[in-house]
Amino acid sequence: MRRLIRRLGLYLLAVWAAITVNFFLPRLAPGDPVAALQQRLQQRGSFNPASLDALRAEFGLNTNDPLWLQYLKYLNNLIHGNLGVSITRFPASVGDVIGQDIKWTLVLLSVSVLLSFSLGTLVGIFMAWNRGTAFDTALSSLMMFFYSILYPWLAIVAVYFLGFNLGWFPFAFGYDTSLTPGWSAEFIASAAYHAILPALTLIVSTIAGWMLTMRNSMVTTLSEDYVLLARAKGLSSRRVMFAYAARNAILPSVTGFAIALGTVVGGQLLVEIVFSYPGIGFDLFQAIQGQDYALADGILLLVIVATVFMNLIVDLLYTILDPRVREGRSVSA
Amino acid sequence: MMDSRETTGITGTAITGDILLNVRHLSVDYQADAGDVHAVTDVSFALRRGEILGLAGESGSGKSTLAYALARLLRPPAVVTAGQVLYSPGVERQAARTSVHGGRRGRADGLDNAPLDILRLTPAQLRAFRWNDLAIVFQSAMNALNPVMTIGAQIVDVLAAHRPELSRGQRYDRAAELVRLVGIAPDRLISYPHELSGGMRQRATIAIALALSPDIIIMDEPTTALDVVVQHEILTEILRLRAELRFAVIFITHDLSLLLELADTIAIMYAGRIVEYGARRELAGQPRHPYSYGLLHSFPNLRGPRRTVLGIPGAPPDLRDVPPGCSFHPRCPFAFAPCSTTLPLLRPATTQTSAEEHQQVACHLYDPAFAPAPPAEELLAAGYAALVRE
């Protein structure tokens, strides 16, 4: 328990440090977002110079305040759950933008990451179990090939051939835009159909990593004496494979899995850009282009919190999975 | 019953139980591109019920490979190239097995007492044979126990695999009984391996080995990683359990001094072959093979008279390319003409064939065809002493 509290403190510290960097970094970059907004509003013809200062204050970009005061105000806003107003999506608040788009990212990425991890790990187990066979050798080489493919290339190839040329899958947006979003069967089917291609490319590009990690880790545990002993005990192959070899080999993969889950929340910039997917990653891309500090800050904050949170989960998971990291456990006499 | 005399040449042992295991002309190779490694070559011996057979030799002499071959645990590239391992379960065991396992190892030929060749068991027979009849205790108890399972779970899973008729409660009761038997408190069943000391872990692996009351337990350097005090405790424990449960032990070690405390019979291996075999007393009293002599005098004796501690110069041969004739001849202080041309086979060390004499040695010095009379012990001593002086 004390260990947990110490850990929590450490994670809070990490979040604070990240927020601080997050705040200062864009403000040290050149460019004035309000000027950019001013331009945009002028184009719409609804610009009133008197409201500029009000806008600055609203966006937390009141450059009349010294930076440290801006920082404190920013922290204060954060604590109250106020992430500010988006510049590019004005007048929507950052919280609303994120709340609306995160669903897309969460569903697409969590399904892909889960599928990729579980499938890759399972196949990796069988590869290690049958190491040296034609199955293992062929799949290992194939996976090395997949592993070295650059994701944007794969995604563009998929969009071009499967989407554009063959027309099997839609290759842009999260759903058929002629439908109204809602819980109708038609809409859900459309959303699922649109998700196939991005999910597929994601799985193909990440599954090799899971497979090879698990395979290599398990090849190591397979040569351990406890696996030999399990075999000598006359246990079924399935039990030796899973309860003894794989159970010990999966520990390194769990860390990687948590990191992957952490990125789920932040979205995959490249996926969402290539597929024009209405998720958080696409928002971040637009926010950076439009110098939308508030939105970029909000999304990065979300990524940080998610990553830290996933790390915490892994910490807890590890204490369940690996009794050796449990502390202060004593046998009751 | 097999006629073991004809095949192994053994003319009687101090242990008078039935022959449990009869190993005949067993050879194991590690197949490699650079040439096959002949890890075990033409090894024959018999193991009787309740006997502790010590298998000694330096690293790479093939003793562990031999043990793994007996347990059918060799993994590629290791391959058994020749031989038989005949296992003869006792009559009661045979009967109990057919009643409990309902003909799981039913025999097509109807010969219920004919020995089983372990190397030719079907997968189903092998699964039943493992741990029921032959269990193993590994060298390093830390790595031999699954780090993420409790000791209790690792005992219980043997019982779950082999005694499905037992209820969960009965399995845990049996597990508690087993750890108590090896001197561990049953509340330790919920401990993980890393929470136990080295000696406790080794006791736990012995408890796992005893789970199904096997006939044979192979112990591969079970005490090597332990300090001498714990080592002694474990050895005492093994002797006590053997007396209580009457299992036979094949005890593998590079430490001949351990075997002098523990074993009934000792086999000395060199370069994949057994070069000397005999009762402990005979071997301790008068080692015949020049290699055994060197090995036995390579550590100080605590109880006997003062003697010079000897070393055997040189290193064991490359097992891909074993020297012709006797593989020990390049290192042997007594090598003479036939040693580099003719392979010595195990033969009685002395010409008198009294009932107690069954020490066997694979050395031309004891072959009347090559040497007029076996060498006196003083000669062996003098030969090694000369090496030390050089």
PDB file of C-alpha atoms in Angstrom, chain A residues 16-196:
ATOM      1  CA  TRP A  16       2.734  18.108 -13.521  1.00  0.00           C
ATOM      2  CA  ALA A  17       6.095  18.197 -15.286  1.00  0.00           C
ATOM      3  CA  ALA A  18       4.456  17.236 -18.546  1.00  0.00           C
ATOM      4  CA  ILE A  19       1.764  19.896 -18.168  1.00  0.00           C
ATOM      5  CA  THR A  20       4.389  22.520 -17.570  1.00  0.00           C
ATOM      6  CA  VAL A  21       6.399  21.590 -20.631  1.00  0.00           C
ATOM      7  CA  ASN A  22       3.142  21.376 -22.484  1.00  0.00           C
ATOM      8  CA  PHE A  23       2.297  24.914 -21.527  1.00  0.00           C
ATOM      9  CA  PHE A  24       5.602  26.571 -22.271  1.00  0.00           C
ATOM     10  CA  LEU A  25       6.672  24.791 -25.410  1.00  0.00           C
ATOM     11  CA  PRO A  26       4.051  26.146 -27.851  1.00  0.00           C
ATOM     12  CA  ARG A  27       4.285  29.637 -26.351  1.00  0.00           C
ATOM     13  CA  LEU A  28       7.974  29.724 -27.068  1.00  0.00           C
ATOM     14  CA  ALA A  29       7.291  28.873 -30.689  1.00  0.00           C
ATOM     15  CA  PRO A  30       7.007  31.733 -33.181  1.00  0.00           C
ATOM     16  CA  GLY A  31       3.633  32.911 -34.461  1.00  0.00           C
ATOM     17  CA  ASP A  32       0.648  34.640 -32.896  1.00  0.00           C
ATOM     18  CA  PRO A  33      -2.496  32.540 -32.759  1.00  0.00           C
ATOM     19  CA  VAL A  34      -4.779  35.480 -32.149  1.00  0.00           C
ATOM     20  CA  ALA A  35      -3.467  37.191 -35.237  1.00  0.00           C
ATOM     21  CA  ALA A  36      -4.231  33.996 -37.095  1.00  0.00           C
ATOM     22  CA  LEU A  37      -7.728  33.959 -35.642  1.00  0.00           C
ATOM     23  CA  GLN A  38      -8.142  37.615 -36.467  1.00  0.00           C
ATOM     24  CA  GLN A  39      -7.392  36.800 -40.067  1.00  0.00           C
ATOM     25  CA  ARG A  40      -9.860  33.983 -40.048  1.00  0.00           C
ATOM     26  CA  LEU A  41     -12.601  36.129 -38.505  1.00  0.00           C
ATOM     27  CA  GLN A  42     -11.875  38.955 -40.915  1.00  0.00           C
ATOM     28  CA  GLN A  43     -12.413  36.545 -43.774  1.00  0.00           C
ATOM     29  CA  ARG A  44     -15.809  35.735 -42.343  1.00  0.00           C
ATOM     30  CA  GLY A  45     -16.413  39.458 -42.086  1.00  0.00           C
ATOM     31  CA  SER A  46     -17.547  39.343 -38.489  1.00  0.00           C
ATOM     32  CA  PHE A  47     -14.486  40.915 -36.983  1.00  0.00           C
ATOM     33  CA  ASN A  48     -14.756  43.616 -34.371  1.00  0.00           C
ATOM     34  CA  PRO A  49     -11.360  44.940 -33.310  1.00  0.00           C
ATOM     35  CA  ALA A  50     -12.685  45.770 -29.861  1.00  0.00           C
ATOM     36  CA  SER A  51     -13.399  42.145 -29.203  1.00  0.00           C
ATOM     37  CA  LEU A  52      -9.764  41.143 -29.870  1.00  0.00           C
ATOM     38  CA  ASP A  53      -8.714  41.703 -26.296  1.00  0.00           C
ATOM     39  CA  ALA A  54     -11.759  39.846 -25.059  1.00  0.00           C
ATOM     40  CA  LEU A  55     -10.805  36.950 -27.328  1.00  0.00           C
ATOM     41  CA  ARG A  56      -7.245  36.968 -26.049  1.00  0.00           C
ATOM     42  CA  ALA A  57      -8.500  36.761 -22.516  1.00  0.00           C
ATOM     43  CA  GLU A  58     -10.963  34.054 -23.456  1.00  0.00           C
ATOM     44  CA  PHE A  59      -8.232  31.933 -25.047  1.00  0.00           C
ATOM     45  CA  GLY A  60      -5.887  32.502 -22.160  1.00  0.00           C
ATOM     46  CA  LEU A  61      -3.520  34.249 -24.511  1.00  0.00           C
ATOM     47  CA  ASN A  62      -3.545  37.564 -22.782  1.00  0.00           C
ATOM     48  CA  THR A  63      -0.013  38.500 -23.649  1.00  0.00           C
ATOM     49  CA  ASN A  64      -0.251  41.533 -21.396  1.00  0.00           C
ATOM     50  CA  ASP A  65       0.090  39.198 -18.469  1.00  0.00           C
ATOM     51  CA  PRO A  66       3.575  37.933 -17.745  1.00  0.00           C
ATOM     52  CA  LEU A  67       4.135  34.282 -18.710  1.00  0.00           C
ATOM     53  CA  TRP A  68       4.161  33.026 -15.129  1.00  0.00           C
ATOM     54  CA  LEU A  69       0.755  34.553 -14.476  1.00  0.00           C
ATOM     55  CA  GLN A  70      -0.582  32.933 -17.640  1.00  0.00           C
ATOM     56  CA  TYR A  71       0.845  29.676 -16.386  1.00  0.00           C
ATOM     57  CA  LEU A  72      -0.850  29.978 -13.009  1.00  0.00           C
ATOM     58  CA  LYS A  73      -4.152  30.859 -14.668  1.00  0.00           C
ATOM     59  CA  TYR A  74      -3.722  27.885 -16.939  1.00  0.00           C
ATOM     60  CA  LEU A  75      -3.138  25.598 -13.951  1.00  0.00           C
ATOM     61  CA  ASN A  76      -6.131  27.063 -12.179  1.00  0.00           C
ATOM     62  CA  ASN A  77      -8.302  26.473 -15.217  1.00  0.00           C
ATOM     63  CA  LEU A  78      -7.064  22.913 -15.501  1.00  0.00           C
ATOM     64  CA  ILE A  79      -7.934  22.171 -11.920  1.00  0.00           C
ATOM     65  CA  HIS A  80     -11.446  23.394 -12.611  1.00  0.00           C
ATOM     66  CA  GLY A  81     -11.653  21.202 -15.673  1.00  0.00           C
ATOM     67  CA  ASN A  82     -11.635  24.173 -17.994  1.00  0.00           C
ATOM     68  CA  LEU A  83      -9.446  23.419 -20.987  1.00  0.00           C
ATOM     69  CA  GLY A  84     -10.284  26.663 -22.753  1.00  0.00           C
ATOM     70  CA  VAL A  85     -11.853  27.435 -26.085  1.00  0.00           C
ATOM     71  CA  SER A  86     -10.671  25.980 -29.340  1.00  0.00           C
ATOM     72  CA  ILE A  87      -9.339  28.547 -31.783  1.00  0.00           C
ATOM     73  CA  THR A  88      -9.800  26.488 -34.913  1.00  0.00           C
ATOM     74  CA  ARG A  89     -13.243  25.283 -33.928  1.00  0.00           C
ATOM     75  CA  PHE A  90     -14.348  28.504 -32.312  1.00  0.00           C
ATOM     76  CA  PRO A  91     -16.654  28.843 -30.423  1.00  0.00           C
ATOM     77  CA  ALA A  92     -16.607  25.180 -29.296  1.00  0.00           C
ATOM     78  CA  SER A  93     -14.715  24.542 -26.082  1.00  0.00           C
ATOM     79  CA  VAL A  94     -11.758  22.190 -26.106  1.00  0.00           C
ATOM     80  CA  GLY A  95     -13.603  19.865 -23.768  1.00  0.00           C
ATOM     81  CA  ASP A  96     -16.474  19.573 -26.226  1.00  0.00           C
ATOM     82  CA  VAL A  97     -14.218  18.982 -29.216  1.00  0.00           C
ATOM     83  CA  ILE A  98     -12.312  16.265 -27.422  1.00  0.00           C
ATOM     84  CA  GLY A  99     -15.457  14.706 -25.976  1.00  0.00           C
ATOM     85  CA  GLN A 100     -17.005  14.516 -29.408  1.00  0.00           C
ATOM     86  CA  ASP A 101     -14.037  13.107 -31.305  1.00  0.00           C
ATOM     87  CA  ILE A 102     -12.503  10.823 -28.762  1.00  0.00           C
ATOM     88  CA  LYS A 103     -15.202   8.191 -29.209  1.00  0.00           C
ATOM     89  CA  TRP A 104     -14.012   7.575 -32.750  1.00  0.00           C
ATOM     90  CA  THR A 105     -10.424   7.260 -31.751  1.00  0.00           C
ATOM     91  CA  LEU A 106     -11.139   5.113 -28.720  1.00  0.00           C
ATOM     92  CA  VAL A 107     -13.249   2.553 -30.549  1.00  0.00           C
ATOM     93  CA  LEU A 108     -11.013   2.276 -33.589  1.00  0.00           C
ATOM     94  CA  LEU A 109      -7.739   2.098 -31.722  1.00  0.00           C
ATOM     95  CA  SER A 110      -8.725   0.009 -28.733  1.00  0.00           C
ATOM     96  CA  VAL A 111     -10.217  -2.640 -31.000  1.00  0.00           C
ATOM     97  CA  SER A 112      -7.137  -2.633 -33.247  1.00  0.00           C
ATOM     98  CA  VAL A 113      -4.654  -2.670 -30.393  1.00  0.00           C
ATOM     99  CA  LEU A 114      -6.497  -5.417 -28.536  1.00  0.00           C
ATOM    100  CA  LEU A 115      -6.868  -7.568 -31.644  1.00  0.00           C
ATOM    101  CA  SER A 116      -3.288  -7.005 -32.686  1.00  0.00           C
ATOM    102  CA  PHE A 117      -1.901  -7.757 -29.249  1.00  0.00           C
ATOM    103  CA  SER A 118      -3.943 -10.857 -28.537  1.00  0.00           C
ATOM    104  CA  LEU A 119      -3.607 -12.332 -32.013  1.00  0.00           C
ATOM    105  CA  GLY A 120       0.079 -11.514 -32.301  1.00  0.00           C
ATOM    106  CA  THR A 121       0.876 -12.855 -28.858  1.00  0.00           C
ATOM    107  CA  LEU A 122      -1.078 -16.048 -29.428  1.00  0.00           C
ATOM    108  CA  VAL A 123       0.578 -16.734 -32.758  1.00  0.00           C
ATOM    109  CA  GLY A 124       3.944 -15.870 -31.179  1.00  0.00           C
ATOM    110  CA  ILE A 125       3.317 -18.551 -28.557  1.00  0.00           C
ATOM    111  CA  PHE A 126       2.721 -21.163 -31.239  1.00  0.00           C
ATOM    112  CA  MET A 127       5.729 -19.987 -33.215  1.00  0.00           C
ATOM    113  CA  ALA A 128       7.977 -20.406 -30.192  1.00  0.00           C
ATOM    114  CA  TRP A 129       6.453 -23.771 -29.348  1.00  0.00           C
ATOM    115  CA  ASN A 130       7.133 -24.943 -32.901  1.00  0.00           C
ATOM    116  CA  ARG A 131      10.410 -23.082 -33.219  1.00  0.00           C
ATOM    117  CA  GLY A 132      12.623 -24.155 -36.043  1.00  0.00           C
ATOM    118  CA  THR A 133       9.769 -25.694 -38.019  1.00  0.00           C
ATOM    119  CA  ALA A 134       8.760 -24.466 -41.452  1.00  0.00           C
ATOM    120  CA  PHE A 135       5.772 -22.707 -39.843  1.00  0.00           C
ATOM    121  CA  ASP A 136       8.008 -20.724 -37.529  1.00  0.00           C
ATOM    122  CA  THR A 137      10.687 -19.920 -40.081  1.00  0.00           C
ATOM    123  CA  ALA A 138       8.257 -18.804 -42.773  1.00  0.00           C
ATOM    124  CA  LEU A 139       6.166 -16.714 -40.413  1.00  0.00           C
ATOM    125  CA  SER A 140       9.228 -15.161 -38.775  1.00  0.00           C
ATOM    126  CA  SER A 141      10.575 -13.949 -42.099  1.00  0.00           C
ATOM    127  CA  LEU A 142       7.163 -12.690 -43.173  1.00  0.00           C
ATOM    128  CA  MET A 143       6.816 -10.827 -39.894  1.00  0.00           C
ATOM    129  CA  MET A 144      10.240  -9.270 -40.239  1.00  0.00           C
ATOM    130  CA  PHE A 145       9.004  -7.962 -43.572  1.00  0.00           C
ATOM    131  CA  PHE A 146       5.802  -6.553 -42.060  1.00  0.00           C
ATOM    132  CA  TYR A 147       7.760  -5.161 -39.158  1.00  0.00           C
ATOM    133  CA  SER A 148       9.939  -3.093 -41.456  1.00  0.00           C
ATOM    134  CA  ILE A 149       7.096  -1.631 -43.517  1.00  0.00           C
ATOM    135  CA  LEU A 150       6.628   2.068 -42.914  1.00  0.00           C
ATOM    136  CA  TYR A 151       3.066   2.649 -41.736  1.00  0.00           C
ATOM    137  CA  PRO A 152       2.189   5.660 -43.938  1.00  0.00           C
ATOM    138  CA  TRP A 153       3.296   3.713 -46.986  1.00  0.00           C
ATOM    139  CA  LEU A 154       1.177   0.720 -46.010  1.00  0.00           C
ATOM    140  CA  ALA A 155      -1.831   2.944 -45.307  1.00  0.00           C
ATOM    141  CA  ILE A 156      -1.533   4.789 -48.596  1.00  0.00           C
ATOM    142  CA  VAL A 157      -1.143   1.545 -50.521  1.00  0.00           C
ATOM    143  CA  ALA A 158      -4.231   0.177 -48.765  1.00  0.00           C
ATOM    144  CA  VAL A 159      -6.220   3.327 -49.480  1.00  0.00           C
ATOM    145  CA  TYR A 160      -5.140   3.319 -53.095  1.00  0.00           C
ATOM    146  CA  PHE A 161      -5.698  -0.341 -53.928  1.00  0.00           C
ATOM    147  CA  LEU A 162      -8.407  -1.589 -51.576  1.00  0.00           C
ATOM    148  CA  GLY A 163     -10.231   1.702 -51.306  1.00  0.00           C
ATOM    149  CA  PHE A 164      -9.740   3.736 -54.455  1.00  0.00           C
ATOM    150  CA  ASN A 165      -8.978   1.117 -57.132  1.00  0.00           C
ATOM    151  CA  LEU A 166     -11.046  -1.851 -56.037  1.00  0.00           C
ATOM    152  CA  GLY A 167     -13.602   0.132 -54.097  1.00  0.00           C
ATOM    153  CA  TRP A 168     -14.000  -2.589 -51.490  1.00  0.00           C
ATOM    154  CA  PHE A 169     -13.792  -0.227 -48.550  1.00  0.00           C
ATOM    155  CA  PRO A 170     -14.483   3.443 -47.969  1.00  0.00           C
ATOM    156  CA  PHE A 171     -11.222   5.251 -47.393  1.00  0.00           C
ATOM    157  CA  ALA A 172     -12.203   8.511 -45.731  1.00  0.00           C
ATOM    158  CA  PHE A 173     -14.269   9.689 -42.757  1.00  0.00           C
ATOM    159  CA  GLY A 174     -15.648   7.644 -39.917  1.00  0.00           C
ATOM    160  CA  TYR A 175     -19.109   7.033 -41.381  1.00  0.00           C
ATOM    161  CA  ASP A 176     -21.310   7.698 -44.340  1.00  0.00           C
ATOM    162  CA  THR A 177     -21.868  11.460 -44.043  1.00  0.00           C
ATOM    163  CA  SER A 178     -25.359  11.187 -45.480  1.00  0.00           C
ATOM    164  CA  LEU A 179     -26.465   9.483 -42.263  1.00  0.00           C
ATOM    165  CA  THR A 180     -27.180  11.259 -39.019  1.00  0.00           C
ATOM    166  CA  PRO A 181     -24.954  10.045 -36.187  1.00  0.00           C
ATOM    167  CA  GLY A 182     -26.895   8.068 -33.598  1.00  0.00           C
ATOM    168  CA  TRP A 183     -27.425   4.592 -32.261  1.00  0.00           C
ATOM    169  CA  SER A 184     -29.211   3.332 -35.363  1.00  0.00           C
ATOM    170  CA  ALA A 185     -28.156  -0.016 -36.807  1.00  0.00           C
ATOM    171  CA  GLU A 186     -27.496   1.610 -40.141  1.00  0.00           C
ATOM    172  CA  PHE A 187     -25.138   4.171 -38.672  1.00  0.00           C
ATOM    173  CA  ILE A 188     -23.240   1.627 -36.589  1.00  0.00           C
ATOM    174  CA  ALA A 189     -22.828  -0.639 -39.610  1.00  0.00           C
ATOM    175  CA  SER A 190     -21.547   2.273 -41.627  1.00  0.00           C
ATOM    176  CA  ALA A 191     -19.104   3.264 -38.896  1.00  0.00           C
ATOM    177  CA  ALA A 192     -17.843  -0.306 -38.607  1.00  0.00           C
ATOM    178  CA  TYR A 193     -17.447  -0.553 -42.365  1.00  0.00           C
ATOM    179  CA  HIS A 194     -15.440   2.672 -42.424  1.00  0.00           C
ATOM    180  CA  ALA A 195     -13.247   1.416 -39.603  1.00  0.00           C
ATOM    181  CA  ILE A 196     -12.194  -1.786 -41.357  1.00  0.00           C
TER     182      ILE A 196
END
